[in-house]
């Protein structure tokens, strides 16, 4: 089982310390991911960042899916990343938060770009 395998994260998604242990990240990183998800939930009704049906499972469908990429790359060997069509920040923003990879997020929709700027 990889550290980012899809699982039911709902029991720990509101507890920063438990979420940090679950994801294998620092409390600070878990807090930043929680802020991203919180802002996503607030903004989604206005600008449709992710499908409404997937919002209830945002941790499993989007955050954990993004984190799975870390099982296949060495963040120390990645000088920077580029996420084209960043939308809600998956996977680029999650990788930047979780692994400290400098990331350029490119989004043509100004509303989605405003969301990304708010999260950052």
PDB file of C-alpha atoms in Angstrom:
ATOM      1  CA  UNK A   1       0.000   0.000   0.000  1.00  0.00           C
ATOM      2  CA  UNK A   2       1.441   3.370  -0.965  1.00  0.00           C
ATOM      3  CA  UNK A   3       1.274   6.265   1.440  1.00  0.00           C
ATOM      4  CA  UNK A   4      -1.219   8.086  -0.789  1.00  0.00           C
ATOM      5  CA  UNK A   5      -3.502   5.188  -1.653  1.00  0.00           C
ATOM      6  CA  UNK A   6      -7.172   6.109  -2.003  1.00  0.00           C
ATOM      7  CA  UNK A   7      -8.957   5.534   1.279  1.00  0.00           C
ATOM      8  CA  UNK A   8     -11.746   7.018   3.377  1.00  0.00           C
ATOM      9  CA  UNK A   9     -10.228  10.179   4.775  1.00  0.00           C
ATOM     10  CA  UNK A  10     -13.452  11.668   6.168  1.00  0.00           C
ATOM     11  CA  UNK A  11     -12.829  10.648   9.802  1.00  0.00           C
ATOM     12  CA  UNK A  12      -9.677  12.815   9.934  1.00  0.00           C
ATOM     13  CA  UNK A  13     -10.253  15.596   7.380  1.00  0.00           C
ATOM     14  CA  UNK A  14     -11.291  18.197  10.006  1.00  0.00           C
ATOM     15  CA  UNK A  15      -8.537  17.388  12.545  1.00  0.00           C
ATOM     16  CA  UNK A  16      -5.222  18.926  11.475  1.00  0.00           C
ATOM     17  CA  UNK A  17      -3.011  16.658  13.597  1.00  0.00           C
ATOM     18  CA  UNK A  18      -4.843  13.482  12.546  1.00  0.00           C
ATOM     19  CA  UNK A  19      -4.820  14.580   8.911  1.00  0.00           C
ATOM     20  CA  UNK A  20      -1.070  15.251   9.098  1.00  0.00           C
ATOM     21  CA  UNK A  21      -0.466  11.731  10.444  1.00  0.00           C
ATOM     22  CA  UNK A  22      -2.787  10.195   7.833  1.00  0.00           C
ATOM     23  CA  UNK A  23      -1.045  11.974   4.944  1.00  0.00           C
ATOM     24  CA  UNK A  24       2.466  11.671   6.382  1.00  0.00           C
ATOM     25  CA  UNK A  25       3.019  15.440   6.280  1.00  0.00           C
ATOM     26  CA  UNK A  26       3.683  18.157   8.855  1.00  0.00           C
ATOM     27  CA  UNK A  27       0.820  19.853  10.698  1.00  0.00           C
ATOM     28  CA  UNK A  28       1.657  23.059   8.838  1.00  0.00           C
ATOM     29  CA  UNK A  29       1.334  21.275   5.490  1.00  0.00           C
ATOM     30  CA  UNK A  30      -1.925  19.629   6.560  1.00  0.00           C
ATOM     31  CA  UNK A  31      -3.207  23.057   7.601  1.00  0.00           C
ATOM     32  CA  UNK A  32      -2.354  24.542   4.214  1.00  0.00           C
ATOM     33  CA  UNK A  33      -4.107  21.653   2.442  1.00  0.00           C
ATOM     34  CA  UNK A  34      -7.134  22.112   4.716  1.00  0.00           C
ATOM     35  CA  UNK A  35      -7.213  25.829   3.842  1.00  0.00           C
ATOM     36  CA  UNK A  36      -7.090  24.967   0.121  1.00  0.00           C
ATOM     37  CA  UNK A  37     -10.026  22.567   0.488  1.00  0.00           C
ATOM     38  CA  UNK A  38     -11.974  25.025   2.667  1.00  0.00           C
ATOM     39  CA  UNK A  39     -11.570  27.806   0.088  1.00  0.00           C
ATOM     40  CA  UNK A  40     -12.485  25.384  -2.697  1.00  0.00           C
ATOM     41  CA  UNK A  41     -15.734  24.499  -0.928  1.00  0.00           C
ATOM     42  CA  UNK A  42     -16.580  28.184  -0.478  1.00  0.00           C
ATOM     43  CA  UNK A  43     -15.745  29.241  -4.045  1.00  0.00           C
ATOM     44  CA  UNK A  44     -17.111  26.213  -5.880  1.00  0.00           C
ATOM     45  CA  UNK A  45     -20.758  27.289  -5.848  1.00  0.00           C
ATOM     46  CA  UNK A  46     -19.865  30.511  -7.654  1.00  0.00           C
ATOM     47  CA  UNK A  47     -17.318  29.385 -10.224  1.00  0.00           C
ATOM     48  CA  UNK A  48     -17.607  25.589 -10.513  1.00  0.00           C
ATOM     49  CA  UNK A  49     -13.994  24.658  -9.806  1.00  0.00           C
ATOM     50  CA  UNK A  50     -14.790  20.942  -9.515  1.00  0.00           C
ATOM     51  CA  UNK A  51     -17.901  18.920 -10.311  1.00  0.00           C
ATOM     52  CA  UNK A  52     -20.462  19.390  -7.520  1.00  0.00           C
ATOM     53  CA  UNK A  53     -20.771  15.610  -7.138  1.00  0.00           C
ATOM     54  CA  UNK A  54     -17.046  15.282  -6.400  1.00  0.00           C
ATOM     55  CA  UNK A  55     -17.000  18.051  -3.786  1.00  0.00           C
ATOM     56  CA  UNK A  56     -18.207  15.701  -1.039  1.00  0.00           C
ATOM     57  CA  UNK A  57     -15.183  13.508  -1.744  1.00  0.00           C
ATOM     58  CA  UNK A  58     -12.667  16.261  -2.520  1.00  0.00           C
ATOM     59  CA  UNK A  59      -9.957  14.708  -0.342  1.00  0.00           C
ATOM     60  CA  UNK A  60     -10.175  11.308  -2.024  1.00  0.00           C
ATOM     61  CA  UNK A  61     -10.987  12.457  -5.582  1.00  0.00           C
ATOM     62  CA  UNK A  62      -8.609  15.385  -5.820  1.00  0.00           C
ATOM     63  CA  UNK A  63      -6.121  15.784  -2.959  1.00  0.00           C
ATOM     64  CA  UNK A  64      -5.107  12.125  -2.587  1.00  0.00           C
ATOM     65  CA  UNK A  65      -5.070  11.670  -6.359  1.00  0.00           C
ATOM     66  CA  UNK A  66      -2.646  14.603  -6.597  1.00  0.00           C
ATOM     67  CA  UNK A  67      -0.486  13.275  -3.763  1.00  0.00           C
ATOM     68  CA  UNK A  68      -0.147   9.901  -5.517  1.00  0.00           C
ATOM     69  CA  UNK A  69       2.228  11.585  -7.947  1.00  0.00           C
ATOM     70  CA  UNK A  70       4.749  11.874  -5.099  1.00  0.00           C
ATOM     71  CA  UNK A  71       4.992   8.078  -5.061  1.00  0.00           C
ATOM     72  CA  UNK A  72       6.555   8.302  -8.534  1.00  0.00           C
ATOM     73  CA  UNK A  73       8.901  11.255  -8.302  1.00  0.00           C
ATOM     74  CA  UNK A  74      11.624  12.614  -6.078  1.00  0.00           C
ATOM     75  CA  UNK A  75      10.701  16.203  -5.133  1.00  0.00           C
ATOM     76  CA  UNK A  76      14.379  16.991  -4.531  1.00  0.00           C
ATOM     77  CA  UNK A  77      15.097  16.110  -8.165  1.00  0.00           C
ATOM     78  CA  UNK A  78      12.325  18.357  -9.517  1.00  0.00           C
ATOM     79  CA  UNK A  79      13.601  21.945  -9.723  1.00  0.00           C
ATOM     80  CA  UNK A  80      10.166  23.313 -10.666  1.00  0.00           C
ATOM     81  CA  UNK A  81       6.818  22.283 -12.078  1.00  0.00           C
ATOM     82  CA  UNK A  82       4.252  23.629 -14.501  1.00  0.00           C
ATOM     83  CA  UNK A  83       0.518  22.976 -14.173  1.00  0.00           C
ATOM     84  CA  UNK A  84      -1.332  24.008 -17.333  1.00  0.00           C
ATOM     85  CA  UNK A  85      -5.049  24.540 -16.862  1.00  0.00           C
ATOM     86  CA  UNK A  86      -4.678  24.587 -13.088  1.00  0.00           C
ATOM     87  CA  UNK A  87      -8.376  25.120 -12.359  1.00  0.00           C
ATOM     88  CA  UNK A  88      -8.820  24.312  -8.680  1.00  0.00           C
ATOM     89  CA  UNK A  89      -5.103  23.674  -8.154  1.00  0.00           C
ATOM     90  CA  UNK A  90      -4.984  19.929  -8.733  1.00  0.00           C
ATOM     91  CA  UNK A  91      -2.363  18.593  -8.934  1.00  0.00           C
ATOM     92  CA  UNK A  92      -0.010  21.600  -9.100  1.00  0.00           C
ATOM     93  CA  UNK A  93      -0.980  23.476  -5.965  1.00  0.00           C
ATOM     94  CA  UNK A  94      -1.204  20.302  -3.886  1.00  0.00           C
ATOM     95  CA  UNK A  95       2.297  19.247  -4.999  1.00  0.00           C
ATOM     96  CA  UNK A  96       3.638  22.717  -4.213  1.00  0.00           C
ATOM     97  CA  UNK A  97       2.103  22.620  -0.730  1.00  0.00           C
ATOM     98  CA  UNK A  98       2.944  19.005   0.125  1.00  0.00           C
ATOM     99  CA  UNK A  99       6.402  18.667  -1.414  1.00  0.00           C
ATOM    100  CA  UNK A 100       7.629  22.240  -1.645  1.00  0.00           C
ATOM    101  CA  UNK A 101       8.041  21.995  -5.403  1.00  0.00           C
ATOM    102  CA  UNK A 102       8.119  25.502  -6.921  1.00  0.00           C
ATOM    103  CA  UNK A 103       5.123  25.456  -9.228  1.00  0.00           C
ATOM    104  CA  UNK A 104       3.899  27.746 -11.978  1.00  0.00           C
ATOM    105  CA  UNK A 105       0.118  27.557 -12.224  1.00  0.00           C
ATOM    106  CA  UNK A 106      -1.356  28.598 -15.581  1.00  0.00           C
ATOM    107  CA  UNK A 107      -5.094  29.225 -15.787  1.00  0.00           C
ATOM    108  CA  UNK A 108      -6.876  31.100 -18.607  1.00  0.00           C
ATOM    109  CA  UNK A 109     -10.157  31.590 -16.716  1.00  0.00           C
ATOM    110  CA  UNK A 110      -9.713  34.766 -14.651  1.00  0.00           C
ATOM    111  CA  UNK A 111     -12.149  33.585 -11.994  1.00  0.00           C
ATOM    112  CA  UNK A 112     -10.194  30.381 -11.448  1.00  0.00           C
ATOM    113  CA  UNK A 113      -6.921  32.330 -11.499  1.00  0.00           C
ATOM    114  CA  UNK A 114      -8.377  34.595  -8.780  1.00  0.00           C
ATOM    115  CA  UNK A 115      -9.197  31.494  -6.733  1.00  0.00           C
ATOM    116  CA  UNK A 116      -5.637  30.193  -7.106  1.00  0.00           C
ATOM    117  CA  UNK A 117      -4.217  33.579  -6.069  1.00  0.00           C
ATOM    118  CA  UNK A 118      -6.434  33.518  -2.972  1.00  0.00           C
ATOM    119  CA  UNK A 119      -5.215  30.060  -1.965  1.00  0.00           C
ATOM    120  CA  UNK A 120      -1.582  31.020  -2.455  1.00  0.00           C
TER     121      UNK A 120
END
